[in-house]
Amino acid sequence: MKKRAFIIGTISMAFILFCMPKMLKSQDVVNGLTKAEITEIIDKHNHYRTNAGIPLLEWSDELAEYAYKWGKQLVKTNSNLKHRPSSGKWKRIYGENLFKGTTSYHKASDAVTSWASEKIYFTKTNWEKAGHYSQIVWRNTTKVGCAKVEHKGSIIVICNYNPPGNYTGQKAY
């Protein structure tokens, strides 16, 4: 009986030492998002790109950090939902989608679902009424990085895209 308890104890200790750090690490928050949230966001983006028959996006930590800095600036200045300006210190250099939802109801990946809901207004040659969706499926875009910040009971999700899309006179794909 003592040998059995020793073996179970050893197995339990091995689990704690080797598996728990990995489990905890998977819950690390980077730029306001857990690894699970990042996976959901990239999977949703790529679902819509697959449906459009275009290459998948890759995650960019650089774009996520860029998005997070803007999110923190929005919170700091109490600016709500506002795109980066076209000039100055916070100049927008990447494509950008923004989403705001109630913290207790929305999750980060709901942002992608919301943007994709514009698909009903989208045509390959006339994407202007579906700018959020068209940025998701813009063929030349290869990378996405997103962040989440919380402010006054809401989440704000910012996704940045490189290269940016939504150029007048160009087709999305």
Short mmCIF file of C-alpha atoms in Angstrom, two decimals, residues 5 10 13 39-40 47 50-51 56-57 76 78 91 107 111 119 122 131 134 149 169:
data_model
loop_
_atom_site.label_atom_id
_atom_site.label_comp_id
_atom_site.label_asym_id
_atom_site.label_seq_id
_atom_site.Cartn_x
_atom_site.Cartn_y
_atom_site.Cartn_z
CA ALA A 5 0.84 5.68 -2.50
CA THR A 10 5.38 10.59 -7.65
CA MET A 13 4.38 15.48 -8.45
CA THR A 39 -6.24 31.16 -31.67
CA GLU A 40 -9.97 31.94 -31.92
CA HIS A 47 -12.37 30.83 -41.90
CA THR A 50 -10.84 30.17 -46.82
CA ASN A 51 -14.46 30.77 -47.84
CA LEU A 56 -4.54 32.30 -44.78
CA LEU A 57 -3.26 35.05 -42.50
CA LYS A 76 -5.90 56.78 -21.45
CA ASN A 78 -11.13 58.15 -22.86
CA LYS A 91 -0.10 57.70 -37.34
CA LYS A 107 -15.49 37.84 -26.15
CA ALA A 111 -15.08 41.28 -33.09
CA LYS A 119 -20.23 40.49 -46.06
CA PHE A 122 -19.65 43.23 -50.16
CA GLY A 131 -14.72 47.94 -45.13
CA SER A 134 -12.99 43.54 -46.92
CA VAL A 149 -8.30 46.42 -23.67
CA GLY A 169 -9.85 51.41 -57.20
#
